[in-house]
Coordinates of C-alpha atoms in Angstrom, one line a residue:
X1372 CA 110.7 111.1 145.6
X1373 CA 107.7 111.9 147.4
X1374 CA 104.4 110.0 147.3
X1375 CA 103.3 108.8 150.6
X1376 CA 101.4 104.6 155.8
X1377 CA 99.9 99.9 158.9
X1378 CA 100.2 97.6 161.6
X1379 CA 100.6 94.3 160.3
X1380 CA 98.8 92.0 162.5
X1381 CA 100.7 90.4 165.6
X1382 CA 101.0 86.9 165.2
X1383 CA 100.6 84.8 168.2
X1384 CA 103.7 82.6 168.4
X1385 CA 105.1 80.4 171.8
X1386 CA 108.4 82.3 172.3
X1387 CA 110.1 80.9 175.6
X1388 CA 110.2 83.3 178.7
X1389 CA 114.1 83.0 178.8
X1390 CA 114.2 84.4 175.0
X1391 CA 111.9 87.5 176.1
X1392 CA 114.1 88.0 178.9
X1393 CA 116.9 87.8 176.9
X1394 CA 119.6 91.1 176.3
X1395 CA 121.3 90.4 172.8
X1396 CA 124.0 92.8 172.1
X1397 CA 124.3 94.1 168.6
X1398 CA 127.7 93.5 168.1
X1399 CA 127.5 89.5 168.8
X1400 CA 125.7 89.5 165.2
X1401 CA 127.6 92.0 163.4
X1402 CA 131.0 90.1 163.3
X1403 CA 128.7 88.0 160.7
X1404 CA 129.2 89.1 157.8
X1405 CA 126.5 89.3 155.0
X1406 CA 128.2 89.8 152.1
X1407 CA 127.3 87.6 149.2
X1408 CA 129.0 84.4 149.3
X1409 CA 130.8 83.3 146.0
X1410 CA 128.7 82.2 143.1
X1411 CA 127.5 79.1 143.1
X1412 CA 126.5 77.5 139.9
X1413 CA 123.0 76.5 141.3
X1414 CA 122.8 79.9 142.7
X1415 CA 121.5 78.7 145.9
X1416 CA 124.7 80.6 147.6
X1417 CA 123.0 83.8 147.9
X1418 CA 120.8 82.0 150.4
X1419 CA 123.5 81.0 152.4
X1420 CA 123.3 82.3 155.7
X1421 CA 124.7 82.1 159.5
X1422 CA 123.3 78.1 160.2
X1423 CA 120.3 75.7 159.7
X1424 CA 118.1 76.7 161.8
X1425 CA 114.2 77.1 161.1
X1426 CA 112.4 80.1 162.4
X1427 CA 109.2 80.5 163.3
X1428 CA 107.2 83.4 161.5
X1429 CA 105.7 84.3 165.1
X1430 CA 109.2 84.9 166.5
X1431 CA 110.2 86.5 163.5
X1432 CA 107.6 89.2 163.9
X1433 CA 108.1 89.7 167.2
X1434 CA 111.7 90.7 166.4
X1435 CA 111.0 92.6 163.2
X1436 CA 108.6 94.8 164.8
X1437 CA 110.7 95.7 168.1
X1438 CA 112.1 99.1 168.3
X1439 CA 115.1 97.5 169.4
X1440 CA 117.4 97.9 166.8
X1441 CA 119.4 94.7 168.3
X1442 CA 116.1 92.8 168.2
X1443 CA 116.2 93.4 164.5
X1444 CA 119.9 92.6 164.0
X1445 CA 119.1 89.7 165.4
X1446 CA 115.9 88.9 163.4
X1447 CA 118.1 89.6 160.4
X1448 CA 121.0 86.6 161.8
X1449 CA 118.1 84.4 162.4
X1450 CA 116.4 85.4 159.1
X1451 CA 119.3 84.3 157.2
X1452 CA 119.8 81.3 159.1
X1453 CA 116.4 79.8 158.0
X1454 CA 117.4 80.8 154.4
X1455 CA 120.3 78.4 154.9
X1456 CA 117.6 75.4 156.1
X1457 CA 115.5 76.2 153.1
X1458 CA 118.1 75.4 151.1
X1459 CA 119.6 72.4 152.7
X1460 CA 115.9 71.4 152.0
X1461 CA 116.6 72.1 148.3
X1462 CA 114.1 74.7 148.4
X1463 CA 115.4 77.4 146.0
X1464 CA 112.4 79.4 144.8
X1465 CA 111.9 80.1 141.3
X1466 CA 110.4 82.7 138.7
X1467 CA 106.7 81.1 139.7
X1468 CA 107.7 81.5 143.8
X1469 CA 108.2 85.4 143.0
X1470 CA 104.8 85.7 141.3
X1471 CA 103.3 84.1 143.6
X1472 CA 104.6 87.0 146.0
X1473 CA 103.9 90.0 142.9
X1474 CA 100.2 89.1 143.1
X1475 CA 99.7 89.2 146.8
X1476 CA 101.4 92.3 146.8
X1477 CA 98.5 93.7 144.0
X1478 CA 96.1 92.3 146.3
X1479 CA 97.3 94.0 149.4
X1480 CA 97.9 96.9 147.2
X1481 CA 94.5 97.5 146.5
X1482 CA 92.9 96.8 149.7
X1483 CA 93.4 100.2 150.6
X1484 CA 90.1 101.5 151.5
X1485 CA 89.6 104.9 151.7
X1486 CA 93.6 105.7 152.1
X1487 CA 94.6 108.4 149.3
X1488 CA 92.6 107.9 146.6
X1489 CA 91.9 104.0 147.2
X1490 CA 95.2 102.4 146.5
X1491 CA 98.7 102.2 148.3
X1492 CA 100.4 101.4 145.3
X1493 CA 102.2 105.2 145.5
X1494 CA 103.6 104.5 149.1
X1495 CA 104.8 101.3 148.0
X1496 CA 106.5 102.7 145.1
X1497 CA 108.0 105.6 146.9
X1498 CA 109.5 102.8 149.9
X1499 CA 110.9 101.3 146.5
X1500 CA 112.3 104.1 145.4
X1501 CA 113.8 105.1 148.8
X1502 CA 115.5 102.1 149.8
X1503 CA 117.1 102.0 146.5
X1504 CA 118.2 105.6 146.2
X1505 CA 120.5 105.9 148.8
X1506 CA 123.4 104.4 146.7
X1507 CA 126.9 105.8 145.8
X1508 CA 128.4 104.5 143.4
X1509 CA 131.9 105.9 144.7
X1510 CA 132.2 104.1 148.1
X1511 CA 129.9 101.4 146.8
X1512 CA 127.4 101.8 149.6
X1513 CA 123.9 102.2 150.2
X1514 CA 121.0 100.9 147.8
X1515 CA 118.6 97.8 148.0
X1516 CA 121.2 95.0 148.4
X1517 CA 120.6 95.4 153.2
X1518 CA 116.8 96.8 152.9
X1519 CA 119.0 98.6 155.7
X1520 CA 115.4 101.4 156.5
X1521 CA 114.9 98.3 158.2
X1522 CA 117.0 99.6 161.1
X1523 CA 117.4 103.5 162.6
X1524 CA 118.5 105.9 162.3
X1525 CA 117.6 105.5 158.4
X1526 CA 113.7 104.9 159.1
X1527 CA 113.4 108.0 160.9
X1528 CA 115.3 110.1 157.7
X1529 CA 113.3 113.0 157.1
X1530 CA 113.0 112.2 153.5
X1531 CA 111.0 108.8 154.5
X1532 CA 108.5 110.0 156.8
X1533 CA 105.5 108.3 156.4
X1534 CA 107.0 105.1 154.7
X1535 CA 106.6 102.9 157.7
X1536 CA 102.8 102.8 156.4
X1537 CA 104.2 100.7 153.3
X1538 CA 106.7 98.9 155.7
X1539 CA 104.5 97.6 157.8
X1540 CA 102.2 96.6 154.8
X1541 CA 105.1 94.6 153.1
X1542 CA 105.4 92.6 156.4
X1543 CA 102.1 91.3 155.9
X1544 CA 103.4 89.6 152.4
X1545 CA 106.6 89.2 154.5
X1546 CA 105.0 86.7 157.1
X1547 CA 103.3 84.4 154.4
X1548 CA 106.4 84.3 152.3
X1549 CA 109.3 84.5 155.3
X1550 CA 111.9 83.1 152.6
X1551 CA 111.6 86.5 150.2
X1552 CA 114.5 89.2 151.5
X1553 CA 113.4 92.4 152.5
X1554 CA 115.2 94.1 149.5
X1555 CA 113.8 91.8 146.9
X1556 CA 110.4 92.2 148.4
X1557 CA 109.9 96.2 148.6
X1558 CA 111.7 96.2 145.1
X1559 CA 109.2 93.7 143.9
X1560 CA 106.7 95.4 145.5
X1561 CA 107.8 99.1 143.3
X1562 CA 107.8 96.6 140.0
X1563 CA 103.6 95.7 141.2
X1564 CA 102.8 99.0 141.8
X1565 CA 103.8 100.4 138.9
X1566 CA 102.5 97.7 136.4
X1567 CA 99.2 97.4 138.1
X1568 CA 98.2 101.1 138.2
X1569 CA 98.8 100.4 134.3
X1570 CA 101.9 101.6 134.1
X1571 CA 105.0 99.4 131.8
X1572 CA 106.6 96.2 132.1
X1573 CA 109.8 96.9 134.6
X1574 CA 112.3 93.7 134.5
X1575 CA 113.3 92.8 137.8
X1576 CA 115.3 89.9 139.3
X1577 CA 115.7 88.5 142.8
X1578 CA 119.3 88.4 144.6
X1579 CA 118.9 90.8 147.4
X1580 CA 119.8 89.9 151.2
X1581 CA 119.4 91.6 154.0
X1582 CA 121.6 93.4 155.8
X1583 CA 122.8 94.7 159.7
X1584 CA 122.3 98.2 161.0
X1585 CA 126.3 98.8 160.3
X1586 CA 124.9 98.8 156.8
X1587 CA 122.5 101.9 157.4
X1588 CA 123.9 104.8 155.1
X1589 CA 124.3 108.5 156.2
X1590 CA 121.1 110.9 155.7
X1591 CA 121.2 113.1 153.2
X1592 CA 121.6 110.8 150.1
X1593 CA 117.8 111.2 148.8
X1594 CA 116.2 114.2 147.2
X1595 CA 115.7 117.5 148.8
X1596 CA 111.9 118.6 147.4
X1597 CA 112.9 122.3 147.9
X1598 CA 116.1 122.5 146.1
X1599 CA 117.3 123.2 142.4
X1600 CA 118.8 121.5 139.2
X1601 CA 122.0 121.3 140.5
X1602 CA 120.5 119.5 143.8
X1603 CA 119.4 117.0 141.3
X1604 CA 122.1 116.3 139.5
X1605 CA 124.4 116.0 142.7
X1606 CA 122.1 113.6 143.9
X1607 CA 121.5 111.3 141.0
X1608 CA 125.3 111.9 139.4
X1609 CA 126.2 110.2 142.6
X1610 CA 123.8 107.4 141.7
X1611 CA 125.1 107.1 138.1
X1612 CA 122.2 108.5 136.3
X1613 CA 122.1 111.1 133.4
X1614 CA 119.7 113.8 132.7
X1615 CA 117.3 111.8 130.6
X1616 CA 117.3 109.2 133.0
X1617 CA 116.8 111.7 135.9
X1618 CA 114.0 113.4 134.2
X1619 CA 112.2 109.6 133.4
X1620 CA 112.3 109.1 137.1
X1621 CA 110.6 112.2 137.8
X1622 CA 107.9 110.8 136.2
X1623 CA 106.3 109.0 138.9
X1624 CA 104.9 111.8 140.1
X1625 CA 102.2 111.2 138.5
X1626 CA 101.2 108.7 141.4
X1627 CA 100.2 109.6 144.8
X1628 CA 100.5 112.9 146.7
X1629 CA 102.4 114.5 149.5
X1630 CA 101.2 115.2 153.0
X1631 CA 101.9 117.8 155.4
X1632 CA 102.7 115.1 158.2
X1633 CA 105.3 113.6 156.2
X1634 CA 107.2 115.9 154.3
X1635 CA 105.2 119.6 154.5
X1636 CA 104.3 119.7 151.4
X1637 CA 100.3 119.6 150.1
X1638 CA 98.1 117.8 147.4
X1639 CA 98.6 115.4 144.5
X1640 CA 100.6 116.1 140.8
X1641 CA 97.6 115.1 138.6
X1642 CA 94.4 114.7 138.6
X1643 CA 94.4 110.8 138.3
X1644 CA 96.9 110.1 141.1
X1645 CA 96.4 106.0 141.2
X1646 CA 97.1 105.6 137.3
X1647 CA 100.5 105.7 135.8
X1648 CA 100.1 108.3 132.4
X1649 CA 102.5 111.4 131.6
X1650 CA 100.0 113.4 133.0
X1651 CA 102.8 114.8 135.3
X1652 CA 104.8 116.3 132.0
X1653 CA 102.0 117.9 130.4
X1654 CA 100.8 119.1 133.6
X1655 CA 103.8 121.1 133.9
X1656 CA 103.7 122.7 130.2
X1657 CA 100.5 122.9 130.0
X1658 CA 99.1 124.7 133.1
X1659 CA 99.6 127.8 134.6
X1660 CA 101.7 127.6 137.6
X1661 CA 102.0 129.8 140.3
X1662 CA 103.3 130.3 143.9
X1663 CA 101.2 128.8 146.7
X1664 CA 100.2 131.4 149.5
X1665 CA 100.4 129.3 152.9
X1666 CA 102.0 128.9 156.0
X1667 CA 103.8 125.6 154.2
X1668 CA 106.7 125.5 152.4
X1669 CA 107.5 127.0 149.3
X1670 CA 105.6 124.6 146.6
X1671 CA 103.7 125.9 143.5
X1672 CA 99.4 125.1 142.5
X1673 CA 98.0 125.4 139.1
X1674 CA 96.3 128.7 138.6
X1675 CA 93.0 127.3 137.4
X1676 CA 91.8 124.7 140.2
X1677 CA 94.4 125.5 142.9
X1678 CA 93.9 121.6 143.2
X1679 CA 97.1 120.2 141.7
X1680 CA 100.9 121.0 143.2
X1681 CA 104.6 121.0 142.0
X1682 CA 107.4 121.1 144.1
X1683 CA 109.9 123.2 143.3
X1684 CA 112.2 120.2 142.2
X1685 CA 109.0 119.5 139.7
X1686 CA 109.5 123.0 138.1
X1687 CA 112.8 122.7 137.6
X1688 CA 112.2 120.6 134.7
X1689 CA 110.7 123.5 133.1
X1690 CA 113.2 126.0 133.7
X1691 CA 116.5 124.0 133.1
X1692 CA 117.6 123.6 129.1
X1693 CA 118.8 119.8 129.1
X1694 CA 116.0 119.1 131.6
X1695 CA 113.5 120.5 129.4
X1696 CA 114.6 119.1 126.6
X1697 CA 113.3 115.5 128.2
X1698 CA 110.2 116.8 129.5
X1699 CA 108.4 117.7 126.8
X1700 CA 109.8 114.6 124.8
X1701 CA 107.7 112.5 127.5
X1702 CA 104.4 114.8 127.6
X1703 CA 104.2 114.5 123.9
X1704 CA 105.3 110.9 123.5
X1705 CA 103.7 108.5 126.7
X1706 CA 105.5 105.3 124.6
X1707 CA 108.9 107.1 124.7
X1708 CA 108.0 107.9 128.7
X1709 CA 107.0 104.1 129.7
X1710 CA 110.1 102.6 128.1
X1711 CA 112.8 105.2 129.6
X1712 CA 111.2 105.1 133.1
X1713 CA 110.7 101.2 132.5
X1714 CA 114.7 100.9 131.9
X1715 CA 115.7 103.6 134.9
X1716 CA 113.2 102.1 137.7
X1717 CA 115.2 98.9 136.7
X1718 CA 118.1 100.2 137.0
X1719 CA 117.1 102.1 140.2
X1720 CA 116.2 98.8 141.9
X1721 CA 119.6 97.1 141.0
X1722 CA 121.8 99.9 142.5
X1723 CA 123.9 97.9 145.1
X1724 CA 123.7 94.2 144.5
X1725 CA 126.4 92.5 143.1
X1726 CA 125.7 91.3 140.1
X1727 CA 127.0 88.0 141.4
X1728 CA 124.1 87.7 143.4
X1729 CA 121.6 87.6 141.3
X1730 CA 119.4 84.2 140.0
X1731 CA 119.5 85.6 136.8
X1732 CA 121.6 86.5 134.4
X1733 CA 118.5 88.1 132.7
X1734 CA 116.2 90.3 134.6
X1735 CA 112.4 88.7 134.4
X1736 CA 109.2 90.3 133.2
X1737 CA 106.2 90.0 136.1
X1738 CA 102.9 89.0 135.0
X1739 CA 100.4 91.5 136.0
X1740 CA 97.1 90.2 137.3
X1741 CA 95.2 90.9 134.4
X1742 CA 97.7 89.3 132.1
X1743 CA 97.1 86.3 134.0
X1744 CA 93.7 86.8 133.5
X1745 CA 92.9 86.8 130.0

């Protein structure tokens, strides 16, 4: 999907001159393996890592934002060691622990300043969106379980240019809540960005850990913007997903916008790009569309403003029968829209974790900050 980048703050931490100096080779942390440890009936064995030891969020930072890719291996072994202290502390966070972390995410979603339309709540849903749709469900591999854009070659995929602006924003959250994985964080962070640009109730449940670069799946997994139905359904077959499901994800198009820095293409899908409507579906059947003239690639502007785009992958849900079909369902029906994109965002987010690993047998409902409000 494409919607739309932050330099988290360096924190100033003691780190030892023999640890700076230090050469850690990658492969002395990948014979750790971080798969899920059995169940455990207190479900504290999903935080069970490499060893007790605590780490410092300075140190963890430092590592994190290295371009090494053996410097975040090793944040990751380290990472999961302290998740191993925290629970030999009996600290196991609960439902109130993860809301804690949703509404600092809404606050540090809209702190955005003047940054596309005041709000970086589409970024933070596309980094959702992309770390989660990598999965196959035939080899098994890819999805949120190892938050694996973490690592290169996957951060510098074409199809997530520009997402290191959401990264780096996440590792602010990151650094005041250093127990949270990366996966259940940027997943948490989709669930906030969708409910608080007043869009439905997604369930969501923690049980994410993070993985090694080994992990990192092959490019090529996440939608191509220029191609055609049968693009689409190759892409989200392999994911599991059906054509009303694929269509219901299309939907959040109606946030945010694409820039030519990241992937080429130019301008925002509605005219309301921080509020989640189905703005996006009667756009499409309601205006007049027609070919962009520019030196960009091939993407299509509404006839009366020349303000509004469509990809080609937009159109397609136009021109295809069963596609269509689901479109104009959601532009004339937004209740029928919010509850099928509501059940495949879920479902999107969940794509590679074992169930096993979950704290829940029940996926949890996130208080938005107004609902706490009132």
């Amino acid at each position: 999907m494409s919607f739309a980048a932050f330099r988290a703050p360096l924190r100033r931490q003691a780190l030892s001159a023999s640890f700076r100096r230090a050469e850690l080779r990658t492969s002395s942390f990948r014979k750790y393996s971080t798969e899920a440890p059995k169940a455990a009936k207190s479900n504290t064995g999903l935080y069970v890592g490499l060893g007790a030891v605590v780490l410092g969020g300075g140190v963890a930072y430092y590592l994190y934002d290295s371009s090494s890719e053996t410097a975040k291996s090793t944040s990751t072994a380290l990472k999961s060691a302290a998740q191993s202290a925290k629970v030999a502390t009996n600290f196991v966070p609960t439902k109130e622990d993860y809301q804690k972390v949703y509404n600092r995410i809404a606050e540090v979603i809209d702190d955005a300043g003047d940054y596309d339309n005041g709000s970086f709540g589409p970024v933070v849903l596309r980094l959702a969106w992309h770390a989660s749709g990598t999965y196959d469900k035939a080899t098994g591999t890819g999805g949120s379980n190892y938050a694996t854009m973490r690592f290169q070659p996957e951060s510098l995929h074409g199809a997530n240019a520009g997402l290191h602006v959401a990264r780096d924003l996440m590792e602010k959250v990151k650094q005041e809540f250093s127990w949270i994985s990366y996966g259940d964080l940027w997943t948490l962070a989709g669930v906030a960005a969708v409910q608080e640009m007043a869009g439905p109730k997604v369930p969501w449940r923690p049980g994410r850990i993070d993985g090694f670069e080994s992990h990192v799946p092959p490019d090529g997994r996440l939608p191509d913007a220029s191609q055609g139905a049968p693009h689409i359904r190759d892409i989200f077959y392999r994911m599991g997903f059906n054509d009303q499901e694929i269509v219901a994800l299309c939907g959040a198009h109606a946030l945010g916008r694409c820039h030519t820095d990241r992937s080429g293409f130019d301008g925002p899908w509605t005219f309301s790009p921080t509020m989640f409507t189905n703005d996006y579906y009667k756009l499409l059947f309601d205006e007049k569309w027609v070919w962009r003239k520019w030196n960009g690639p091939k993407q299509l502007e509404d006839k009366k403003t020349k303000s509004l785009m469509m990809l080609p992958t937009d159109y397609v849900l136009t021109q295809d029968k069963s596609f269509k079909k689901y479109a104009k369902a959601y532009a004339d029906d937004v209740d029928l829209f919010f509850k099928d994109f509501s059940a495949a965002f879920s479902k999107l987010l969940e794509l590679g974790v074992p169930t096993q690993q979950f704290v829940a047998s029940d996926a949890w409902i996130m208080q938005t900050v107004d609902d706490q409000k009132s």
